[in-house]
Amino acid sequence: MAKASNLTRTDLDSSFESQLSVSSRTSNRSLRVAEKERRKNQTGDPFVLALKYFSEVEAGTPCSGNDVLERNLVLVERVGLSRGLPPEAISVMLDYAMSLRMGGGTCVRVLKFLIPATVVPQEAVVRAVSWLCVGKIAISTQVLFLRWVLTVFDMIDSKDHLRAIYGFIFSFVTEENLSPYICHLLYLLTRRESVRPFRVRKLLDLQTKMGRQPFLLHLLSLYKVFYPELVTLALPSRMRSGFKNHNSTWKVALSAVQKRNKVQVSSDISLTLRLKDKTNSRKRKLNHLELPSLSSSIQSNSSSSRSRKVFSLEQLHSFPQLLDNLHCIELPSQMGSLLGSSLALCYLDYVQDDSAFLRLNFWLGHALHEEFLFCSGDGGSGSSSEALHFLNRLLSTQHFLQEGFSSTEGFLYKFLNVWDGSLLRPQILGLLSDIPVVPSSCISQLLFEPLMQLFFTSTLFFKCSVIDCLNNMLLEWLTWHSVYALEDGLDISLNSHTPMNMTLSGFMDSVMELVRFVGRLATVGLQLEGCHCLLLSFILDFYETVCDMFLKYGLPLVVMPPAGVFYPALFATDPVSVDRLSYIMYRYKKNLTSAKCQQQETKQAFHISRQTCQEFNHYLLFMVSCLWNSKMFLPGMAIEVDQELLALSKVPEPWTSFDLIHHPAFLGCALDFHHKCWPERKDIDFNSIKAAKQWNWYMEFLFSQGFQGLQQFVQSSINRRSVAGISGQRGSQPTSR
């Protein structure tokens, strides 16, 4: 029985192998037939025949009256402008054009319809560049070719071989007509190893000969990032855009091909490419605010990526992947795409590539200027989702990197002069709070003057937003000072890639100017808005930051609030404002006392100005006399009122009107406490609270209501002597001032 079973299994296996063999032979035959049919169809394909013609045509073939040439040119041109040319066709046509086999006229025509469908082989570009040294190509044609390379730069599958001939490309920088385009191409190809002393000298000589051309300055600024000791030329900290768009010849066709093929590839110069809206062609649309798709500058199927391990950014999906591939990731040519990926931003922050930040700043500056500065009044919609999404993404990027971009700073200084205060207000003010420290010599012109005009002519809500923005700006400055403060100096820069060296005294001058400016805004703003409690709340937020600059942030500076802020807060009708003012005065005393002790111990701390101490003592004495000692409006106080005028007011005991019982902010608390202590009384006698025991109980009652600032102020600044006061006056005095 077992034997029969084995025979049966053997027969089945033999039968299966036989069937498999027949199936395999049938499948192979089908593949051969399909391949033969494909080659047959391809042989008859007019497009393939046209490419074969251009690859085999001999030099010197006449083009005038050549019907075959014209027919093939029209065919390839139609395919290029409608669907785009595949990589093989790009190689064939570019080599045909740059070799001038049939003259320069066909070369220009071919370059104009050379629209890639997917990628551009770098070998084709390298071969085309090599034809430039022949000397037969007209300068205008060479310019057209370089413009084409810059337009499709992001579509080149790899840049390794182009960087290998960096010196050859650099040799054309002396050509006056080619220099702007060569500098731009070099800017995109430059790496640290590309910078050489003789190249720097050559650029400096050109700069002397041609003047301070923007394209030369931008390339020199990139060289200076890598080797600052080689570039001794003083470069301006803020340069206008040095490289122009060169894609006008191919913009419409390339956009149409991309839309047809549903790909998202755009030029690093034009940022995004779209068809013009012919119904409203004079208005600028938000075409630059779409973030490019994240893609590596090296395609995964290129020869360069196969020769060495390269991990493309679009394959990055998790933080462990980032850690595992840190040393084989190459930054994309389209730097704007980094804004759309937190993982890509992590990598950018890790590598600290200065050239990458320069390119990203260039992209951002171009987008912001094009869409918000150079557009007409009705050219862009301030409430558009594209602008809102773009600025929110920019804000989140700056918060993620914990630094602002120099291009954003330059844009804001210009935009504030034309801003109406309502267009994208939260985003603009958010970006404004991230700007780095501005030198005191120019902070008024760049920042204060345009903000002041908006502040005094705006609504209450806008005033609160501006004060909050300036408070956040001060917090940013103080935080970076506390992190990067040095013993002998200070290097302040919210964008470490465009550093602004500043001494400690220079930084203190800028902070002093900012605090005084907010003091002026707050004083006038409270007058205009009738001491509105909401505005006062934001102002007190700001001074909560100011009062702790020494102890919390290590900045040897104390600036007191102006009288236009102190007195409205002290006489506010809400207890929260008085409580917060008490906390601010408590922190001022802690900072001044600590600074004075440190000065006496080390003799190296900052010198506390006599005026600052006098202002603090004046405010402290007035608060204690007003809230605690019931000495309001008496002779010798800061606020004096004629006694005859007080008598005409018929207010009983006017000097007690602003103590902790009769103060409008605490009157409700005093009434509540009176009812709790004497529930059976129908008549209210606040003087009964001033008795020794009841006064202590009242203080504890106030502190239990959450007035922690008032509690800290009383405990630190008042010697409480529980004595039954005569005429309702406490016998306490301020402590050490």
XYZ file of C-alpha atoms in Angstrom:
737
model
C 0.000 0.000 0.000
C 2.833 2.401 0.892
C 4.632 1.456 -2.304
C 1.609 2.319 -4.377
C 1.355 5.607 -2.577
C 5.004 6.432 -3.362
C 4.542 5.585 -7.040
C 1.502 7.756 -7.244
C 3.355 10.709 -5.621
C 6.283 10.247 -8.061
C 3.988 10.232 -11.039
C 2.271 13.399 -9.801
C 5.594 15.196 -9.321
C 6.734 14.240 -12.816
C 3.456 15.415 -14.294
C 3.692 18.768 -12.421
C 7.281 19.385 -13.570
C 6.283 18.626 -17.144
C 3.406 21.076 -16.991
C 5.647 23.715 -15.393
C 8.210 23.296 -18.149
C 5.604 23.690 -20.846
C 4.175 26.760 -19.078
C 7.652 28.284 -18.790
C 8.408 27.748 -22.453
C 5.048 29.266 -23.368
C 5.693 32.283 -21.126
C 9.185 32.852 -22.570
C 7.804 32.586 -26.081
C 5.128 35.153 -25.228
C 7.754 37.552 -23.844
C 9.886 37.205 -26.967
C 6.902 37.810 -29.185
C 5.897 40.882 -27.141
C 9.448 42.269 -27.223
C 9.641 41.653 -30.972
C 6.308 43.398 -31.465
C 7.420 46.330 -29.288
C 10.627 46.764 -31.272
C 8.678 46.547 -34.487
C 6.258 49.235 -33.304
C 9.110 51.323 -31.981
C 10.932 51.074 -35.276
C 7.905 52.530 -36.966
C 7.334 55.229 -34.323
C 7.889 58.622 -35.999
C 9.229 60.126 -32.776
C 11.856 57.384 -32.410
C 12.784 57.788 -36.067
C 13.149 61.531 -35.556
C 15.479 61.029 -32.600
C 17.475 58.533 -34.656
C 17.794 61.134 -37.394
C 19.171 63.782 -35.023
C 21.605 61.334 -33.444
C 23.003 60.203 -36.794
C 22.899 63.392 -38.860
C 26.360 64.461 -39.961
C 27.916 67.857 -39.389
C 27.628 70.188 -42.346
C 24.275 68.874 -43.531
C 22.445 71.854 -45.046
C 19.355 72.996 -43.194
C 17.999 75.446 -45.733
C 15.297 73.705 -47.749
C 15.777 70.465 -45.785
C 12.243 69.079 -45.534
C 13.364 66.031 -43.546
C 14.970 68.265 -40.921
C 11.908 70.489 -40.686
C 9.531 67.521 -40.408
C 11.549 65.907 -37.621
C 12.034 69.211 -35.797
C 8.296 69.900 -35.827
C 7.585 66.386 -34.565
C 10.020 66.560 -31.640
C 8.956 70.130 -30.875
C 5.291 69.097 -30.687
C 6.103 66.241 -28.303
C 8.354 68.440 -26.152
C 5.800 71.204 -25.739
C 2.862 68.866 -25.120
C 4.170 65.890 -23.136
C 7.791 66.751 -22.446
C 10.850 64.859 -23.675
C 12.135 61.681 -21.975
C 15.740 61.622 -20.669
C 17.072 59.842 -23.785
C 15.517 62.464 -26.055
C 16.973 65.269 -23.913
C 20.443 63.746 -24.336
C 20.112 63.362 -28.098
C 18.628 66.778 -28.806
C 20.944 68.680 -26.440
C 24.025 67.092 -27.988
C 22.682 67.810 -31.479
C 21.997 71.461 -30.634
C 25.228 72.300 -28.802
C 27.437 70.571 -31.398
C 26.106 72.971 -34.072
C 25.955 70.208 -36.639
C 23.448 72.192 -38.685
C 24.165 75.749 -37.531
C 23.194 78.020 -34.675
C 19.637 78.673 -35.832
C 18.440 75.145 -35.103
C 20.368 75.203 -31.799
C 18.294 78.123 -30.488
C 15.082 76.505 -31.704
C 15.898 73.190 -30.018
C 16.804 74.828 -26.705
C 13.449 76.604 -26.624
C 11.406 73.384 -26.812
C 13.740 71.277 -24.663
C 11.118 70.592 -21.962
C 11.932 67.543 -19.781
C 9.094 65.181 -18.903
C 10.791 63.721 -15.826
C 14.522 64.256 -15.260
C 17.515 65.630 -17.136
C 20.550 63.301 -17.364
C 23.547 65.069 -15.875
C 25.827 63.463 -18.468
C 23.914 65.325 -21.175
C 24.455 68.621 -19.365
C 28.156 67.883 -18.845
C 28.618 67.124 -22.555
C 26.741 70.309 -23.457
C 28.933 72.390 -21.151
C 32.009 70.918 -22.812
C 30.838 72.315 -26.165
C 31.137 75.853 -24.750
C 34.943 75.712 -25.035
C 34.821 75.113 -28.799
C 34.245 78.815 -29.359
C 31.792 78.430 -32.231
C 28.611 79.070 -30.231
C 27.334 82.643 -30.216
C 27.280 84.453 -26.876
C 23.490 84.863 -27.042
C 23.119 81.118 -27.552
C 25.453 80.411 -24.637
C 23.319 82.680 -22.450
C 20.180 80.844 -23.577
C 21.774 77.491 -22.707
C 22.829 78.666 -19.241
C 19.326 79.991 -18.614
C 17.940 76.588 -19.575
C 20.330 74.831 -17.182
C 19.284 77.137 -14.330
C 15.603 76.558 -15.102
C 15.848 72.737 -15.087
C 18.547 72.582 -12.393
C 16.272 70.818 -9.915
C 15.377 68.217 -12.539
C 18.973 67.137 -13.158
C 19.188 63.595 -11.781
C 22.538 64.172 -10.069
C 25.069 66.956 -9.599
C 28.282 65.020 -8.848
C 29.789 65.253 -12.322
C 28.785 68.891 -12.649
C 30.625 69.653 -9.416
C 33.588 67.711 -10.773
C 33.930 70.297 -13.581
C 33.392 73.241 -11.201
C 36.744 74.738 -12.219
C 35.880 74.493 -15.906
C 32.571 76.303 -15.324
C 34.332 78.895 -13.159
C 36.648 79.787 -16.050
C 33.702 81.424 -17.843
C 33.063 83.858 -14.990
C 35.275 86.484 -16.660
C 32.933 86.663 -19.668
C 30.949 89.826 -18.985
C 27.755 88.621 -20.691
C 27.900 85.169 -19.106
C 29.036 86.224 -15.638
C 25.558 86.678 -14.028
C 24.469 83.192 -15.128
C 27.794 81.509 -14.366
C 27.791 83.016 -10.840
C 24.270 81.749 -10.308
C 25.181 78.246 -11.456
C 28.315 78.277 -9.306
C 26.239 79.432 -6.331
C 24.050 76.323 -6.697
C 27.021 73.968 -7.147
C 29.375 75.399 -4.505
C 30.506 73.170 -1.663
C 33.232 73.780 0.885
C 35.797 71.955 -1.221
C 34.940 74.186 -4.200
C 36.319 77.338 -2.549
C 39.931 78.062 -3.494
C 42.063 81.158 -2.834
C 42.711 81.845 -6.539
C 38.958 81.777 -7.219
C 38.339 84.278 -4.458
C 41.042 86.542 -5.890
C 39.509 86.244 -9.345
C 36.077 87.273 -8.037
C 37.559 90.187 -6.118
C 39.347 91.362 -9.272
C 36.082 91.118 -11.196
C 34.332 93.071 -8.476
C 36.928 95.828 -8.855
C 36.516 95.801 -12.629
C 32.723 95.449 -12.881
C 31.696 97.194 -9.665
C 29.687 95.783 -6.753
C 27.439 93.601 -8.851
C 24.818 91.684 -6.796
C 25.611 88.331 -8.421
C 29.305 88.664 -7.551
C 28.531 89.737 -3.985
C 26.198 86.798 -3.450
C 28.777 84.288 -4.625
C 31.447 85.971 -2.490
C 29.120 85.867 0.525
C 28.778 82.110 0.049
C 32.557 81.746 -0.182
C 32.889 83.839 2.969
C 30.595 81.457 4.835
C 32.979 78.568 4.172
C 36.277 80.459 4.483
C 35.839 83.911 6.044
C 39.606 84.419 6.184
C 39.831 84.332 2.370
C 37.146 86.967 1.681
C 38.376 90.169 3.280
C 35.860 92.325 1.425
C 33.230 93.904 3.690
C 29.895 92.615 2.449
C 26.596 94.353 3.265
C 24.539 92.514 5.894
C 21.374 92.886 3.836
C 21.713 92.537 0.072
C 18.931 92.734 -2.415
C 18.223 89.736 -4.568
C 21.311 89.038 -6.655
C 19.932 86.413 -9.034
C 17.023 87.010 -11.368
C 14.511 84.595 -12.817
C 15.621 83.033 -16.083
C 12.662 80.767 -16.793
C 10.463 83.057 -18.880
C 11.240 81.159 -22.114
C 10.127 77.784 -20.717
C 7.743 78.764 -17.900
C 4.392 78.236 -19.633
C 5.424 75.066 -21.463
C 7.072 73.507 -18.415
C 4.028 74.276 -16.277
C 1.709 72.709 -18.848
C 3.861 69.570 -19.072
C 3.977 69.245 -15.302
C 0.225 69.645 -15.057
C -0.319 67.041 -17.734
C 2.087 64.553 -16.219
C 0.885 65.349 -12.673
C 4.354 65.910 -11.307
C 5.457 68.564 -8.856
C 8.864 69.696 -10.015
C 9.631 73.376 -10.028
C 12.626 75.563 -10.515
C 14.681 76.711 -7.538
C 14.606 80.192 -8.991
C 10.916 80.534 -9.814
C 9.857 78.529 -6.738
C 6.656 77.322 -8.431
C 5.547 77.508 -12.020
C 1.949 78.124 -13.059
C 0.093 79.440 -16.071
C -0.805 83.109 -15.968
C -4.404 84.034 -15.360
C -5.133 85.776 -18.647
C -8.382 87.268 -17.334
C -6.442 89.238 -14.753
C -2.866 89.194 -15.984
C -1.949 92.547 -14.432
C -2.556 91.274 -10.912
C -0.017 89.194 -9.102
C -1.344 85.951 -7.709
C 0.001 83.975 -4.783
C 2.091 81.738 -7.018
C 5.186 81.713 -4.819
C 3.568 80.628 -1.581
C 3.060 76.963 -2.396
C 5.720 74.863 -0.733
C 7.568 72.656 -3.227
C 7.327 68.922 -2.775
C 10.177 67.364 -0.827
C 12.579 65.613 -3.186
C 16.271 64.836 -3.081
C 18.622 66.450 -5.552
C 19.834 62.953 -6.511
C 17.307 60.620 -8.078
C 17.164 57.120 -6.657
C 17.694 55.553 -10.074
C 20.690 57.649 -11.060
C 24.165 56.222 -11.512
C 25.511 58.410 -8.715
C 22.984 57.087 -6.207
C 23.860 53.542 -7.178
C 27.605 54.121 -6.806
C 27.274 55.409 -3.252
C 24.632 55.015 -0.610
C 22.211 57.923 -0.784
C 19.013 58.161 1.258
C 16.530 60.529 -0.368
C 14.550 62.922 1.787
C 11.196 61.817 0.416
C 11.869 58.359 1.884
C 12.298 59.814 5.367
C 9.239 58.951 7.448
C 10.435 58.496 11.043
C 13.031 59.809 13.449
C 14.828 56.412 13.722
C 15.268 56.532 9.933
C 16.842 59.956 10.283
C 19.283 58.702 12.920
C 20.224 55.673 10.832
C 20.891 57.692 7.662
C 22.316 60.962 8.978
C 25.520 60.725 6.946
C 24.019 59.696 3.616
C 21.253 62.291 3.218
C 21.792 65.057 0.696
C 19.901 68.324 0.978
C 17.510 69.028 -1.896
C 18.104 71.647 -4.536
C 14.603 73.003 -3.833
C 15.336 74.318 -0.344
C 11.829 75.637 0.182
C 10.588 72.058 0.405
C 12.275 71.721 3.817
C 9.581 73.894 5.396
C 7.040 71.140 4.867
C 8.840 68.416 6.827
C 9.810 68.479 10.503
C 12.236 65.602 9.935
C 13.976 67.534 7.166
C 14.205 70.534 9.485
C 15.760 68.301 12.159
C 18.389 67.276 9.642
C 18.966 70.899 8.573
C 19.437 71.938 12.193
C 21.837 69.033 12.754
C 24.134 69.537 9.765
C 24.293 73.359 10.210
C 25.071 73.808 6.516
C 25.663 77.530 6.031
C 25.155 77.355 2.284
C 21.806 75.637 2.830
C 20.643 78.469 5.093
C 21.786 81.041 2.542
C 19.807 79.309 -0.198
C 16.765 78.932 2.037
C 16.981 82.637 2.916
C 17.154 83.479 -0.792
C 14.043 81.405 -1.489
C 12.116 82.914 1.417
C 13.131 86.466 0.594
C 12.024 86.062 -3.007
C 8.657 84.589 -2.033
C 7.889 87.206 0.626
C 8.905 90.172 -1.521
C 7.070 88.943 -4.621
C 3.790 88.238 -2.862
C 3.563 90.928 -0.190
C 5.702 93.861 -1.342
C 5.760 93.900 -5.130
C 2.079 93.086 -5.648
C -0.470 95.788 -6.315
C -3.014 96.825 -3.741
C -5.600 94.376 -5.062
C -3.166 91.860 -6.412
C -3.303 89.414 -3.594
C -5.939 88.437 -1.136
C -4.795 88.948 2.432
C -7.257 86.351 3.674
C -6.250 83.723 1.124
C -5.587 80.280 2.468
C -2.261 80.107 0.607
C -0.809 83.167 2.335
C -2.172 82.094 5.712
C -0.778 78.577 5.362
C 2.589 79.846 4.131
C 3.113 82.318 6.990
C 1.912 79.812 9.592
C 4.384 77.283 8.215
C 7.145 79.885 8.315
C 6.278 80.720 11.918
C 6.281 77.067 12.997
C 9.617 76.563 11.222
C 11.229 79.476 13.057
C 9.864 78.239 16.377
C 11.080 74.727 15.575
C 14.586 75.953 14.746
C 14.405 78.512 17.580
C 15.784 81.206 15.311
C 14.508 83.609 12.709
C 15.620 84.013 9.108
C 17.483 87.104 7.933
C 15.286 87.263 4.816
C 12.182 87.446 7.016
C 13.746 90.267 9.032
C 14.592 92.295 5.928
C 11.105 91.756 4.542
C 9.414 92.899 7.759
C 11.343 96.183 7.915
C 10.031 97.054 4.444
C 6.557 95.639 4.934
C 5.853 97.632 8.111
C 5.970 100.849 6.055
C 3.091 99.700 3.813
C 1.152 97.490 6.241
C -2.358 98.523 7.218
C -2.274 96.660 10.542
C -5.034 94.218 9.632
C -3.597 92.085 6.819
C -2.630 88.738 8.388
C -2.079 90.508 11.718
C -1.315 87.465 13.959
C 1.193 86.071 11.482
C 2.986 89.381 10.816
C 3.261 90.203 14.511
C 4.397 86.652 15.219
C 7.210 87.000 12.689
C 8.052 90.426 14.085
C 8.541 89.010 17.577
C 11.187 86.612 16.214
C 13.541 89.209 14.702
C 17.065 89.351 16.143
C 18.463 92.208 18.169
C 18.427 95.470 16.227
C 21.270 97.971 16.866
C 20.107 100.975 18.849
C 21.358 103.315 16.116
C 18.772 102.103 13.599
C 16.037 100.490 15.705
C 13.935 103.645 15.696
C 13.886 104.024 11.922
C 13.408 100.331 11.146
C 10.963 99.355 13.870
C 9.645 102.087 16.135
C 8.474 104.724 13.653
C 6.222 102.488 11.516
C 4.841 100.709 14.598
C 4.101 104.005 16.343
C 2.015 105.259 13.419
C -0.010 102.058 13.403
C -0.368 101.953 17.200
C -1.822 105.418 17.730
C -4.362 105.112 14.898
C -5.560 101.587 15.616
C -8.137 99.806 17.710
C -7.764 98.624 21.286
C -7.241 95.043 20.152
C -4.381 96.021 17.844
C -2.715 98.007 20.643
C -2.848 94.922 22.872
C -1.418 92.787 20.048
C 1.509 95.164 19.499
C 2.391 95.268 23.220
C 2.245 91.459 23.332
C 4.444 91.239 20.218
C 7.064 93.537 21.735
C 6.960 91.570 24.987
C 7.654 88.349 23.074
C 10.443 90.104 21.189
C 12.060 91.191 24.452
C 11.721 87.644 25.816
C 13.486 86.299 22.712
C 16.341 88.766 23.109
C 16.759 88.113 26.828
C 16.596 84.340 26.376
C 19.329 84.381 23.743
C 21.403 86.672 25.952
C 21.082 84.297 28.898
C 22.196 81.405 26.686
C 25.015 83.042 24.732
C 26.243 85.755 27.096
C 30.042 85.785 27.412
C 32.310 87.374 29.964
C 34.039 89.781 27.591
C 31.368 90.339 24.995
C 28.248 89.133 23.356
C 27.473 87.494 20.016
C 23.783 87.985 19.516
C 22.039 86.516 16.499
C 18.701 84.826 16.242
C 19.969 83.607 12.895
C 23.444 82.280 13.505
C 24.011 82.100 9.765
C 23.860 85.881 9.373
C 25.588 86.857 12.612
C 25.603 90.337 13.969
C 28.417 90.850 16.448
C 27.337 93.093 19.288
C 29.019 94.055 22.510
C 27.244 93.769 25.842
C 26.870 97.531 26.060
C 25.407 97.599 22.530
C 22.922 94.899 23.450
C 21.927 96.769 26.610
C 21.408 99.955 24.586
C 19.026 98.094 22.243
C 17.074 96.601 25.150
C 16.922 100.005 26.849
C 15.540 101.589 23.674
C 12.910 98.859 23.347
C 11.756 99.188 26.981
C 11.547 102.962 26.772
C 9.656 102.767 23.497
C 7.068 100.441 25.021
C 6.828 102.824 27.980
C 5.939 105.688 25.639
C 3.408 103.545 23.767
C 1.855 102.361 27.022
C 1.543 105.869 28.469
C -0.193 107.327 25.420
C -2.199 104.150 24.793
C -3.686 104.173 28.295
C -4.672 107.813 27.855
C -6.302 107.134 24.486
C -8.195 104.071 25.732
C -9.223 105.457 29.121
C -6.927 103.106 31.086
C -8.733 100.059 29.699
C -8.077 97.036 31.898
C -7.313 94.771 28.909
C -4.572 97.052 27.589
C -3.261 97.544 31.124
C -3.035 93.757 31.505
C -0.768 93.425 28.443
C 1.354 96.350 29.632
C 1.838 94.718 33.026
C 2.817 91.489 31.220
C 5.619 93.435 29.590
C 6.867 94.932 32.851
C 6.783 91.540 34.547
C 9.468 90.644 32.007
C 11.365 93.919 32.487
C 11.495 93.781 36.287
C 13.345 90.431 36.282
C 15.993 91.094 33.623
C 18.869 90.850 36.108
C 17.962 87.800 38.222
C 16.149 85.773 35.575
C 18.184 86.542 32.450
C 21.499 87.802 33.807
C 21.285 91.183 32.096
C 22.799 93.956 34.268
C 20.032 96.432 33.568
C 17.098 97.806 35.595
C 14.524 100.083 33.966
C 11.569 101.393 35.971
C 8.126 101.864 34.391
C 7.091 105.453 33.599
C 4.637 107.333 35.773
C 2.020 106.975 33.028
C 2.018 103.215 33.679
C 2.639 103.078 37.443
C -0.176 105.355 38.618
C -2.940 103.971 36.330
C -2.052 100.489 37.570
C -2.060 101.590 41.224
C -5.422 103.342 40.908
C -7.025 100.656 38.729
C -10.539 99.612 39.645
C -9.809 95.877 39.318
C -7.839 94.151 42.106
C -5.859 91.997 39.631
C -4.015 95.028 38.221
C -3.070 96.308 41.685
C -1.963 92.812 42.696
C 0.230 92.485 39.598
C 1.747 95.934 40.184
C 2.579 94.814 43.738
C 4.313 91.719 42.373
C 6.278 93.830 39.873
C 7.466 96.159 42.640
C 8.413 93.118 44.736
C 10.545 91.732 41.871
C 12.133 95.131 41.243
C 13.234 95.225 44.871
C 14.659 91.682 44.658
C 16.632 92.542 41.524
C 17.964 95.839 42.863
C 18.906 94.340 46.228
C 20.670 91.406 44.588
C 22.531 93.669 42.151
C 23.609 95.987 44.960
C 24.873 93.090 47.097
C 26.766 91.623 44.144
C 28.290 94.992 43.408
C 29.516 95.336 46.970
C 30.909 91.788 47.068
C 32.638 91.497 43.683
C 33.012 95.167 42.724
C 32.513 94.032 39.116
C 28.759 94.171 38.788
C 27.033 96.916 36.898
C 26.617 100.300 38.492
C 23.051 101.034 39.572
C 22.221 104.548 38.538
C 21.130 106.928 41.244
C 18.103 107.916 39.184
C 16.880 104.314 39.035
C 17.142 103.952 42.824
C 15.346 107.246 43.335
C 12.505 106.225 41.030
C 12.083 102.902 42.810
C 12.162 104.484 46.275
C 9.660 107.091 45.188
C 7.230 104.457 43.854
C 7.704 102.223 46.891
C 7.139 104.999 49.415
C 4.046 106.158 47.587
C 2.538 102.651 47.428
C 3.121 102.029 51.146
C 1.781 105.434 52.131
C -1.245 105.032 49.913
C -2.243 101.397 50.530
C -1.007 100.877 54.065
C -0.529 104.170 55.904
C -3.588 105.957 54.504
C -1.621 109.127 53.665
C -3.079 109.928 50.279
C -3.189 113.600 49.173
C -1.219 114.775 52.210
C 1.516 117.428 51.920
C 4.869 115.963 50.840
C 3.328 113.090 48.868
C 3.856 112.571 45.144
C 0.273 113.562 44.407
C -0.745 116.703 46.270
C -4.219 118.227 46.173
C -5.100 121.563 47.687
C -6.851 121.104 51.042
C -9.577 123.583 50.139
C -10.341 121.592 47.005
C -10.519 118.404 49.067
C -12.933 120.121 51.459
C -15.172 121.079 48.540
C -15.359 117.411 47.500
C -17.064 116.646 50.842
C -15.376 113.239 50.915
C -14.832 112.217 54.558
C -11.178 111.487 55.345
C -10.000 111.738 51.714
C -6.484 110.589 52.667
C -7.922 107.073 53.273
C -9.607 106.833 49.863
C -6.988 104.484 48.401
C -5.926 102.321 51.317
C -6.474 98.556 51.269
C -9.988 99.021 52.654
C -11.355 101.983 50.675
C -9.444 101.415 47.430
C -12.007 100.886 44.618
C -10.257 97.639 43.703
C -10.566 96.180 47.238
C -13.818 97.757 48.410
C -15.770 94.630 47.542
C -13.323 92.472 49.530
C -13.617 94.810 52.547
C -17.403 94.682 52.365
C -17.358 90.878 52.163
C -14.981 90.678 55.131
C -17.165 93.052 57.174
C -20.216 90.849 56.600
C -18.283 87.758 57.639
C -16.985 89.348 60.850
C -20.172 91.156 61.908
C -23.099 89.461 60.193
C -25.619 90.974 62.638
C -24.629 94.595 61.923
C -26.804 96.606 59.591
C -24.571 99.660 59.481
C -21.158 99.290 57.821
C -18.243 100.729 59.752
C -14.962 100.128 57.898
C -13.001 101.736 60.736
C -13.746 98.632 62.811
C -11.516 96.666 60.416
C -8.553 98.872 61.351
C -8.388 97.439 64.861
C -5.240 95.409 65.467
C -6.726 91.900 65.458
C -9.288 92.591 62.730
C -6.590 94.205 60.548
C -4.449 91.078 60.684
C -7.496 88.974 59.902
C -8.314 91.233 56.960
C -4.793 90.857 55.592
C -5.059 87.070 55.798
C -8.453 87.282 54.128
C -7.012 89.274 51.220
C -4.123 86.871 50.819
C -6.533 83.927 50.768
C -8.325 85.511 47.792
C -5.306 84.748 45.594
C -3.543 88.113 45.776
C -0.078 86.555 45.969
C 1.620 89.624 44.520
C 0.159 91.826 47.211
C 1.207 89.316 49.868
C 4.818 89.236 48.643
C 4.923 93.032 48.456
C 3.586 93.462 52.005
C 5.881 90.831 53.458
C 8.995 92.226 51.773
C 8.396 95.980 51.934
C 6.337 96.658 55.061
C 7.150 96.168 58.740
C 3.748 95.153 60.078
C 3.175 96.553 63.567
C -0.213 95.550 64.871
C -0.985 98.702 66.793
C -4.468 100.156 67.082
C -3.985 103.047 64.736
C -4.769 106.608 65.650
C -7.075 108.180 63.087
C -6.965 104.895 61.223
C -3.297 105.202 60.264
C -0.899 102.326 60.488
C 2.455 103.150 61.971
C 4.468 101.160 59.416
C 7.204 102.320 57.120
C 8.840 100.789 54.057
C 11.744 98.484 54.748
C 15.232 98.931 53.333
C 14.921 100.709 50.026
